[in-house]
Short mmCIF file of C-alpha atoms in Angstrom, two decimals:
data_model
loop_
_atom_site.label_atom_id
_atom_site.label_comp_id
_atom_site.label_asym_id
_atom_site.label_seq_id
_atom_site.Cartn_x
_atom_site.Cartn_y
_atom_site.Cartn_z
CA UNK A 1 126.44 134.50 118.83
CA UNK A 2 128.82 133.15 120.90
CA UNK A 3 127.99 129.67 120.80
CA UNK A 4 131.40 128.62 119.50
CA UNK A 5 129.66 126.99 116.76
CA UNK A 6 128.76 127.98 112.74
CA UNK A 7 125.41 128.80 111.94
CA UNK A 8 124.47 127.66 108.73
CA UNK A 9 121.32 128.86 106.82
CA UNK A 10 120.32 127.43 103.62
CA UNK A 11 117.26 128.29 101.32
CA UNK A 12 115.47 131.35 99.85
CA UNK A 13 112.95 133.17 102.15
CA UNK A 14 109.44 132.69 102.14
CA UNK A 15 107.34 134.78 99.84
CA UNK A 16 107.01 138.17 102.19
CA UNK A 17 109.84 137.77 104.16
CA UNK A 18 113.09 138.94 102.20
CA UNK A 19 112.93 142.12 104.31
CA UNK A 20 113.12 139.86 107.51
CA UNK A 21 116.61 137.83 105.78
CA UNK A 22 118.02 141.28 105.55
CA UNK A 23 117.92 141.94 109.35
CA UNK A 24 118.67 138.65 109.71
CA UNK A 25 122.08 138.94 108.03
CA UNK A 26 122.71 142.26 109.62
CA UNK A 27 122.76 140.55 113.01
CA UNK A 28 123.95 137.46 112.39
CA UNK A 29 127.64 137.12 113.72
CA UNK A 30 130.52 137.08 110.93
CA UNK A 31 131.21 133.56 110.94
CA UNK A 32 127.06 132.70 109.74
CA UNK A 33 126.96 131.13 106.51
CA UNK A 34 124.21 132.10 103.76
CA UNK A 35 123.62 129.93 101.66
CA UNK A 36 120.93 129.44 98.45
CA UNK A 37 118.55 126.59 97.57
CA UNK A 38 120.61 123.56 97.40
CA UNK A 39 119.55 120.26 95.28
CA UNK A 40 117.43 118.16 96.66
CA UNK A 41 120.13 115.39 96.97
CA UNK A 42 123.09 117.71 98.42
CA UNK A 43 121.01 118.22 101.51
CA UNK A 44 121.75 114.89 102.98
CA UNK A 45 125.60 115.90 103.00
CA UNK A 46 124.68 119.29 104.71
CA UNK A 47 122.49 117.64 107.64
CA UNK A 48 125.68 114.62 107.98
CA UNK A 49 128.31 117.73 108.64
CA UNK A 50 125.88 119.32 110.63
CA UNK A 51 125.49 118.84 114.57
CA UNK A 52 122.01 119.81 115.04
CA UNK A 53 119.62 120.48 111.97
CA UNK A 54 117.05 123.43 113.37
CA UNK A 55 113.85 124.55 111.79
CA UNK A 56 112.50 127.42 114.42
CA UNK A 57 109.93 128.49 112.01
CA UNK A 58 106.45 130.07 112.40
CA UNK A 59 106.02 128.66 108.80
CA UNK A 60 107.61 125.71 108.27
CA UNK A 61 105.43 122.40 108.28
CA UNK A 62 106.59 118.99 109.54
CA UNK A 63 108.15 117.38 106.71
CA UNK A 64 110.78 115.76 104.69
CA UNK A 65 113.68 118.16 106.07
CA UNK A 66 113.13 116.75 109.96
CA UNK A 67 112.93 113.33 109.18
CA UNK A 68 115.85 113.36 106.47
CA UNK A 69 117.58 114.83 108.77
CA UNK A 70 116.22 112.56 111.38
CA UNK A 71 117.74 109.68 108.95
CA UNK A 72 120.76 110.49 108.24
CA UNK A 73 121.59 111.00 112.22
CA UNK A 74 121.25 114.27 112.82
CA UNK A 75 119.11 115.34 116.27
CA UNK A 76 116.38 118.01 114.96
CA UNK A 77 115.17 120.91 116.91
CA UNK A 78 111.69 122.52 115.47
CA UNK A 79 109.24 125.11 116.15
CA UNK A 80 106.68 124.01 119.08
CA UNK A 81 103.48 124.59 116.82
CA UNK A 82 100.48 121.88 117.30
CA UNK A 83 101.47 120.31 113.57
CA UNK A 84 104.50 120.08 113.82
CA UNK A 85 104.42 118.34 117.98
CA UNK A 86 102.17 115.70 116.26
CA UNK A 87 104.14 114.81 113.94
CA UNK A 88 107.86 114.79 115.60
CA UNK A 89 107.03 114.64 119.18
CA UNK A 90 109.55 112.41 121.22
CA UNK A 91 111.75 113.10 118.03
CA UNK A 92 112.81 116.42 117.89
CA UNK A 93 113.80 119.12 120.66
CA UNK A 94 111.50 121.99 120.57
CA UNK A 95 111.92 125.72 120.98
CA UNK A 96 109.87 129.06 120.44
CA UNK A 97 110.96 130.74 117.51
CA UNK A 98 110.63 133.68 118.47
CA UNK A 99 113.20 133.39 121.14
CA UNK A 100 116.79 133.36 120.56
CA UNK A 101 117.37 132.11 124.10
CA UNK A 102 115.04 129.54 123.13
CA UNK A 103 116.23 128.24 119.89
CA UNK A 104 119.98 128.15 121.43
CA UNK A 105 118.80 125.99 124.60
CA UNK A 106 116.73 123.75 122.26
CA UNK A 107 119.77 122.86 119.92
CA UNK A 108 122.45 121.99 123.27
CA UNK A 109 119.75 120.34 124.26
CA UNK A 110 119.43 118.27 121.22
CA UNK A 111 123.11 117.60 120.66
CA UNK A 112 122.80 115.48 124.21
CA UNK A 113 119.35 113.86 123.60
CA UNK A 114 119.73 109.83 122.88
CA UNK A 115 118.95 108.71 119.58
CA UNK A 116 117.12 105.39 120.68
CA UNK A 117 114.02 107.21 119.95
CA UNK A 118 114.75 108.01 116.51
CA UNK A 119 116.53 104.92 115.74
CA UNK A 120 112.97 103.02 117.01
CA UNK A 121 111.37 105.14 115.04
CA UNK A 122 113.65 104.57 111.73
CA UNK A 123 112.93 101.10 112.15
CA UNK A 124 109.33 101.31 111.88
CA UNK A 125 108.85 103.39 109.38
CA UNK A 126 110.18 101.57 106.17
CA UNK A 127 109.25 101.73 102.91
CA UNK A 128 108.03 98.03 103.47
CA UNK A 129 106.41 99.38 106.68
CA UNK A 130 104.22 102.14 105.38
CA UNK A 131 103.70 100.23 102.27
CA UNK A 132 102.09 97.13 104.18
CA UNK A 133 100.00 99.58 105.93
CA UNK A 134 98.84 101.45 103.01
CA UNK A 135 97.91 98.16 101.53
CA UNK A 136 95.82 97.10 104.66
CA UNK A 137 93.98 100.50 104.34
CA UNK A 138 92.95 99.84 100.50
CA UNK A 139 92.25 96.32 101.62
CA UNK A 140 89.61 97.45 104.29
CA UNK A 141 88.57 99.97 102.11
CA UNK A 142 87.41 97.76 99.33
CA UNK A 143 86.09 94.53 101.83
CA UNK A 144 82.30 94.65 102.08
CA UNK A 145 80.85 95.53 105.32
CA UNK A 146 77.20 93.66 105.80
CA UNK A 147 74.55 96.41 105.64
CA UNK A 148 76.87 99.04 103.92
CA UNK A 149 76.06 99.37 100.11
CA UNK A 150 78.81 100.49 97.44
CA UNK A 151 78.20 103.92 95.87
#
């Protein structure tokens, strides 16, 4: 509330939690948007329009909704939980999610962050990238070591 900016919440809850939704959209101010699942492929237009993509969980994992949005521009904010830190730390901006205050610092925060991590980041982590590296793995994986003996 009183950010000047939309809130925008889009998905179903989490099995246990529809009771928590409906407080949710009892407080939320009038001009939050509910939305429902969305296909896969409409969620790239959602995190372009969007000026910070947030995912203040206690549930959520790091995963393909931080770095899509990560790709298509977007700064991230996330939930400050040991997974998710090791996988998007110097990425995202992180917040306690179960603080308001927090979340809300977290995402003007964000909006002023520089990119040239995430665009460093981008670059590195091609398909060509990860593919070469997978293929060095199975590579070293199947090269005898002297001594070792093949199950």
């Amino acid at each position: 509330r009183g950010s000047g900016r939309r809130l925008v919440l889009i998905g179903s809850p989490a099995e246990g939690c529809a009771a928590y939704l409906r407080a949710v959209r009892r407080a939320a101010a009038d001009d939050t948007v509910f939305l429902p699942d969305q296909p896969h492929g409409a969620l790239v237009d959602f995190y372009r329009a969007a000026s910070v993509v947030a995912q203040p969980s206690f549930i959520e994992l790091p995963g393909l909704v931080a770095i899509e949005a990560l790709a298509a521009g977007r700064p991230v904010v996330a939930a400050d939980r040991p997974p998710v830190r090791e996988y998007l730390d110097g990425l995202a901006t992180f917040c306690d999610p179960g603080s308001p205050d927090s979340i809300r610092q977290a995402c003007e925060r964000a909006q002023s962050a520089s990119p040239a991590a995430v665009d460093g980041f981008l670059r590195a982590h091609t398909w060509v990238a990860t593919a070469e590296v997978v293929a060095a793995a199975y590579a070293r994986a199947l090269t005898p070591t002297p001594g070792r003996t093949r199950p």
